[in-house]
Amino acid sequence: MKKWIHGAIPALLLHCSIGTVYCWSIFSQEIADYIGFSKSATEWAFSLAIFFLGMSAAFFGNLVERNIKKSSLLATICFTAGMAGTGAFICYGGTHPHSLVSLVGIYLSYGFVMGIGLGTGYLSPVKTLMLWFKDKKGLATGLAVAGFGAAKAIASPIMQKLLGNNQNGEIYKMFFILAAVYLVMMFVGYLLLAKPSDWVEPQTRSKSDGIIATIRSKPISNYVGIWLMFYINITCGLAIISQEKMIVNCLGLAGLVGIISMFSAIFNAGGRLGFSALADKLKDRNTIYKLIFLLSIVFTVLVLLTKGIATGKGSFILTAFVLGMIFAVNAGYGGGFSNVPTLLHDHYGMGNISAIHGITLSAWAFAGLSGNQLATFIVNHTGAFVTSDIGTRVNPVGYQNVLVVTLCLYVVALGLCMFLVRPSGKTSE
């Protein structure tokens, strides 16, 4: 029972809390309207959250390596304080419309403070799970990281309900409620999380020397390939996920946004668990990434050829193509995350895995800046905005153009996966 009490359960408590960062598209327009700024301006809060997630994981990787109790406590404090702070600045913006204080405060709370909680909270349970579940490392990390994806599935309909009940636009109350709930969940996770008592950390001259030497144990192009394909997968995923709500509106399914968002999150979580469990059975874990990129390419091509976003309204088949693309991208996006720590383990061993994983998550940081901002730029500068059935402004052609860019990037990622990242057998270390 120890591996569940000290490994799996606390990992799920932590990841199911911090994973709600991906619910951003559910309430981003409402925040923008409430504080008197454009959606494009408020989008930077999400971009900064993902940026500081990756950078905090990179910089605090050594802390996680040394002491998961301190890192998980830091995650608990920063994430819940950032969420409560976001609510406070939204409240201020409601009484002081167009105030830079509210906008910058949201950037700092949701972006910087929550971002630190995200990075340390994401990283803290991963190595611990790999130590507890030595024979099924992929399944174990997939289980935890699936919690990160499942958070959106659980929280999206709840947030949609809370937003629907907010007749006076008091969206900030939702953040205060969620901050209190996640404080309890993450603190329990912090109390339970622990490494196996028989695990002894390997000694190196210094952590930085050990990380560099470990990466250099294989051709540097191998690590560069892993970093780049991870970065591209996240960039493409964020570009599509950030526009998911508007794409669904184009299909005339605005009333089903919460349900579709829940299902896309289920695919995200299922991809994290399913792809990682499948990878445990394969000789080379990198094969999973080839499968992920191929599936993403196929579904994206289907939507582009049929112009499903622009013409899919009222057509069951075209709507199915678009939803299939959304679900496939979400599954591949999640699977890309869950397989990174075990892929790194297969190539470089367990010694400095938290620190190396943390450095690799810097790809997430830069993708956080490029993913949804790239999509926003394309949508704002191509195509034309029209009024949807529910009165929102949508740009079907712009969303199609986002897919053209992501398709090209997926092809590049597949090439990196096939020609730059070397095959690696499983290690039992």
C-alpha positions in Angstrom: 0.0 0.0 0.0 2.9 2.4 0.5 3.4 3.0 -3.2 -0.2 4.2 -3.4 -0.2 6.2 -0.1 3.2 7.9 -0.6 3.4 7.9 -4.4 0.2 7.7 -6.5 -2.4 9.4 -4.3 -0.3 12.5 -3.4 0.8 12.8 -7.1 -2.9 12.8 -8.2 -3.8 15.4 -5.5 -1.1 17.7 -6.6 -1.6 17.3 -10.3 -5.4 17.4 -10.2 -5.1 20.8 -8.6 -2.4 22.5 -10.7 -3.9 21.0 -13.9 -6.7 23.5 -13.7 -4.4 26.0 -15.4 -5.7 24.5 -18.7 -9.2 25.8 -17.9 -8.1 29.2 -18.9 -10.1 29.3 -22.1 -13.3 28.7 -20.1 -13.1 32.1 -18.4 -10.6 34.2 -20.2 -13.2 36.2 -22.2 -15.2 36.8 -19.0 -12.1 38.1 -17.2 -11.3 40.4 -20.1 -14.9 41.8 -20.2 -15.1 42.2 -16.4 -11.8 44.2 -16.0 -12.3 46.2 -19.2 -9.4 44.8 -21.3 -9.2 42.9 -24.6 -8.9 39.1 -24.6 -5.5 39.4 -26.3 -4.2 41.5 -23.4 -5.5 39.0 -20.7 -4.1 36.0 -22.7 -0.6 37.0 -21.5 -1.6 35.7 -18.0 -1.9 32.2 -19.3 1.3 32.5 -21.4 3.3 33.7 -18.4 1.9 30.9 -16.2 3.2 28.3 -18.7 6.5 30.2 -19.1 7.1 30.3 -15.4 6.0 26.7 -15.0 8.8 25.6 -17.3 11.4 27.9 -15.9 10.6 27.2 -12.3 10.8 23.5 -13.1 14.2 24.1 -14.7 15.6 26.2 -11.9 14.1 24.2 -9.0 14.9 20.8 -10.4 17.8 20.5 -8.0 15.5 21.4 -5.0 13.1 18.6 -6.1 16.1 16.2 -6.4 17.2 17.0 -2.9 13.9 17.5 -1.0 10.4 16.7 -2.4 8.8 17.8 0.8 10.1 21.4 0.5 9.3 21.5 -3.2 5.7 20.2 -2.8 5.1 22.7 0.0 6.4 25.5 -2.1 4.1 24.4 -4.9 1.1 24.4 -2.5 1.7 27.9 -1.2 2.5 29.5 -4.6 -0.3 27.9 -6.6 -3.1 28.6 -4.1 -1.8 32.1 -3.3 -1.6 32.9 -7.0 -5.1 31.7 -7.6 -6.5 33.8 -4.6 -4.4 36.8 -5.8 -5.9 36.4 -9.3 -9.4 36.6 -7.8 -8.4 39.7 -5.8 -7.1 41.6 -8.8 -10.1 40.6 -10.9 -12.3 42.0 -8.1 -10.3 45.2 -8.2 -10.6 45.4 -11.9 -14.4 45.1 -11.7 -14.6 48.3 -9.6 -11.7 50.0 -11.5 -12.3 49.1 -15.2 -9.3 49.5 -17.5 -6.9 49.8 -14.6 -3.4 48.5 -15.3 -3.1 47.6 -11.6 -5.7 44.8 -12.2 -4.1 43.6 -15.4 -0.5 43.6 -14.1 -1.7 42.0 -10.9 -3.4 39.2 -12.8 -0.1 38.7 -14.7 1.9 38.5 -11.5 -0.7 36.3 -9.6 -1.8 33.9 -12.4 1.4 34.1 -14.4 4.4 34.4 -12.0 3.2 33.1 -8.6 1.0 30.4 -9.8 3.6 29.5 -12.5 6.2 28.7 -9.7 3.6 26.5 -8.0 2.9 24.8 -11.3 6.5 24.0 -12.1 7.5 22.7 -8.7 4.2 20.9 -8.2 4.4 19.2 -11.6 7.9 18.0 -11.0 7.8 16.9 -7.4 5.9 13.6 -7.7 7.4 12.3 -10.9 10.7 10.7 -9.8 9.0 9.5 -6.6 6.5 7.5 -8.7 9.2 6.1 -10.9 11.0 4.9 -7.7 7.8 3.3 -6.3 6.7 1.7 -9.6 10.1 0.4 -10.9 8.6 -2.2 -13.3 5.9 0.1 -14.8 7.5 3.5 -14.8 5.6 4.8 -17.8 2.2 3.7 -16.4 3.1 5.3 -13.0 4.1 8.7 -14.4 1.2 8.5 -16.8 -1.2 8.1 -13.9 0.1 11.2 -12.2 0.4 13.3 -15.3 -3.1 12.1 -16.3 -4.3 13.9 -13.2 -2.9 17.1 -14.7 -5.1 16.5 -17.7 -8.1 15.2 -15.8 -8.2 18.4 -13.7 -9.6 20.2 -16.7 -12.3 17.5 -17.2 -13.3 17.7 -13.6 -13.1 21.5 -13.2 -14.4 22.7 -16.6 -18.2 21.9 -16.0 -17.9 23.2 -12.4 -16.4 26.5 -13.6 -19.0 26.7 -16.4 -21.7 26.3 -13.7 -20.1 28.9 -11.5 -19.8 31.3 -14.3 -23.4 30.7 -15.3 -24.5 31.5 -11.7 -22.5 34.8 -11.8 -25.3 37.0 -13.0 -23.6 40.0 -11.6 -20.3 39.1 -13.2 -18.5 38.4 -9.9 -16.1 35.9 -11.5 -13.5 36.6 -8.8 -15.5 34.5 -6.3 -14.8 31.4 -8.3 -11.1 31.9 -7.8 -11.4 32.3 -4.0 -13.5 29.1 -3.8 -11.1 27.1 -5.9 -8.1 28.4 -4.0 -9.5 27.1 -0.8 -10.4 23.7 -2.3 -6.9 23.3 -3.9 -5.1 24.4 -0.7 -6.7 21.4 1.1 -6.0 19.0 -1.7 -2.4 20.0 -2.3 -1.5 20.2 1.5 -2.7 16.6 1.9 -0.6 15.7 -1.1 2.4 17.4 0.5 1.9 15.5 3.8 1.7 12.1 2.1 4.4 12.4 -0.6 7.6 10.4 0.2 10.3 8.4 -1.6 10.9 4.8 -0.8 13.0 4.4 2.4 15.5 2.2 0.7 16.4 4.7 -2.1 19.8 6.3 -1.8 20.5 9.3 -4.0 23.7 8.8 -6.2 26.5 11.1 -5.3 28.1 13.4 -7.9 30.8 16.1 -7.7 28.1 18.7 -8.0 24.6 18.6 -9.3 25.4 20.9 -12.3 28.5 18.8 -13.2 26.4 15.6 -12.9 23.6 16.9 -15.2 26.0 18.1 -17.9 28.0 14.9 -17.8 24.8 12.9 -18.0 23.5 14.8 -21.0 26.9 14.5 -22.7 27.0 10.7 -22.2 25.2 10.6 -25.5 25.5 12.8 -28.6 24.2 16.3 -27.7 22.0 16.2 -30.8 20.0 13.4 -29.1 19.0 15.7 -26.2 18.4 18.6 -28.6 16.1 16.4 -30.6 14.1 15.4 -27.4 13.9 19.1 -26.3 12.8 20.3 -29.7 10.1 17.7 -30.4 8.7 18.3 -26.9 8.7 22.0 -27.5 6.9 21.7 -30.9 4.3 19.3 -29.5 3.4 21.7 -26.7 3.4 24.8 -29.0 1.0 23.1 -31.4 -1.2 21.8 -28.5 -1.4 25.2 -26.9 -2.2 26.9 -30.2 -5.2 24.7 -30.7 -6.3 24.3 -27.1 -6.3 28.1 -26.6 -8.8 28.5 -29.5 -10.8 25.4 -28.7 -13.8 27.3 -27.3 -14.0 29.6 -30.3 -13.7 26.7 -32.8 -16.6 24.9 -31.1 -18.6 28.1 -31.4 -17.9 28.1 -35.1 -19.6 24.7 -35.3 -22.8 26.0 -33.7 -22.1 24.0 -30.5 -21.8 26.9 -28.1 -24.2 25.2 -25.7 -22.0 22.2 -25.5 -18.7 24.0 -24.8 -18.4 22.7 -21.3 -19.1 19.1 -22.3 -16.8 19.2 -25.2 -14.1 20.8 -23.1 -14.6 18.0 -20.6 -14.2 15.3 -23.3 -11.1 17.0 -24.7 -9.6 17.0 -21.2 -10.5 13.3 -20.9 -8.6 12.6 -24.1 -5.8 14.7 -22.7 -5.7 12.6 -19.5 -6.3 9.4 -21.5 -3.4 10.1 -23.8 -1.1 10.7 -20.8 -2.1 7.3 -19.3 -2.6 5.3 -22.4 0.4 6.4 -24.5 2.7 5.9 -21.5 1.3 2.5 -20.6 1.7 1.4 -24.3 5.3 2.7 -24.2 6.1 0.4 -21.4 5.5 -2.5 -23.8 7.7 -1.1 -26.6 11.4 -1.7 -27.1 11.9 2.0 -28.0 9.8 4.5 -26.1 10.4 7.1 -28.8 8.1 5.1 -31.1 5.2 6.7 -29.1 6.2 10.1 -30.3 6.1 9.0 -33.9 2.6 7.7 -33.3 1.5 10.9 -31.6 2.8 13.1 -34.5 1.4 10.9 -37.2 -2.1 10.9 -35.6 -2.0 14.7 -35.2 -0.9 15.1 -38.8 -3.7 12.9 -40.2 -6.5 14.6 -38.2 -5.2 18.1 -39.0 -5.0 17.2 -42.7 -8.6 16.0 -42.6 -9.9 19.2 -41.2 -7.8 21.4 -43.6 -8.9 19.4 -46.7 -12.6 19.6 -45.7 -12.3 23.2 -44.3 -14.3 21.7 -41.4 -14.0 24.7 -39.0 -15.3 27.2 -41.7 -18.0 24.9 -43.2 -18.7 22.2 -40.6 -21.7 23.9 -39.0 -24.7 21.6 -39.6 -22.6 18.8 -41.0 -22.2 15.7 -38.8 -19.2 14.4 -40.7 -17.3 17.7 -40.8 -18.1 18.4 -37.2 -16.8 14.9 -36.3 -13.6 15.6 -38.2 -13.0 18.9 -36.2 -13.9 17.3 -32.8 -11.7 14.3 -33.8 -8.8 16.7 -34.4 -9.3 18.5 -31.1 -9.4 15.1 -29.2 -6.4 13.7 -31.1 -4.3 16.8 -30.4 -5.3 16.7 -26.8 -4.4 13.0 -26.5 -1.0 13.5 -28.2 -0.4 16.7 -26.2 -0.9 14.7 -22.9 1.0 11.7 -24.1 4.0 13.8 -25.0 4.1 15.0 -21.4 3.8 11.7 -19.7 6.5 10.0 -21.8 9.2 12.7 -21.4 10.5 11.6 -17.9 10.6 7.9 -18.8 12.2 8.7 -22.3 14.9 10.7 -20.5 15.2 7.9 -18.0 15.7 5.3 -20.8 18.4 7.5 -22.3 20.2 8.9 -19.2 19.2 6.8 -16.2 17.7 7.7 -12.8 20.6 9.6 -11.3 19.7 13.2 -12.0 16.3 12.6 -13.6 14.4 15.4 -11.7 17.0 18.0 -12.6 17.2 16.8 -16.3 13.4 16.6 -16.5 13.2 20.1 -15.0 15.6 21.5 -17.6 13.7 19.8 -20.4 10.5 21.4 -19.1 12.0 24.7 -20.1 10.6 23.7 -23.5 7.2 24.1 -21.9 8.2 27.6 -20.8 9.0 28.8 -24.3 6.1 27.0 -25.8 3.9 28.8 -23.3 5.0 32.1 -24.8 4.8 30.9 -28.4 1.8 28.6 -28.5 -1.4 30.5 -27.8 0.3 33.8 -28.7 1.1 32.4 -32.2 -2.5 31.3 -32.6 -3.8 34.7 -31.4 -1.6 36.5 -33.9 -2.7 34.4 -36.8 -6.4 34.7 -35.8 -6.1 38.5 -35.4 -4.2 39.1 -38.7 -5.8 36.6 -41.1 -9.3 35.7 -42.2 -12.3 37.8 -41.0 -14.3 38.0 -37.8 -18.0 37.2 -38.0 -20.8 37.0 -35.4 -21.6 33.5 -34.1 -25.1 32.3 -33.1 -24.6 33.4 -29.5 -23.3 36.8 -30.5 -19.5 36.2 -30.0 -17.0 37.2 -32.6 -15.3 34.3 -34.3 -12.8 33.9 -37.2 -13.3 30.5 -38.9 -10.7 31.1 -41.6 -8.2 32.3 -39.0 -8.6 29.1 -37.0 -8.1 27.1 -40.2 -4.9 29.1 -40.8 -3.7 28.1 -37.3 -3.9 24.5 -38.4 -1.8 25.1 -41.5 1.0 26.3 -39.2 0.6 23.5 -36.7 0.6 20.9 -39.5 4.0 22.2 -40.7 5.4 22.1 -37.2 4.1 18.5 -36.6 5.9 17.4 -39.8 9.1 18.9 -38.5 8.6 17.2 -35.1 8.1 13.9 -36.8 11.4 14.4 -38.7 13.3 15.2 -35.5 11.7 12.1 -33.8 12.8 9.8 -36.7 16.3 11.2 -37.5 17.7 13.0 -34.5 16.6 11.1 -31.4 18.4 7.8 -31.2 16.7 4.5 -30.3 17.1 3.6 -26.6 16.4 0.3 -24.8 14.8 0.2 -21.5 16.9 0.5 -18.4 16.1 -1.0 -15.0 18.0 1.6 -13.0 
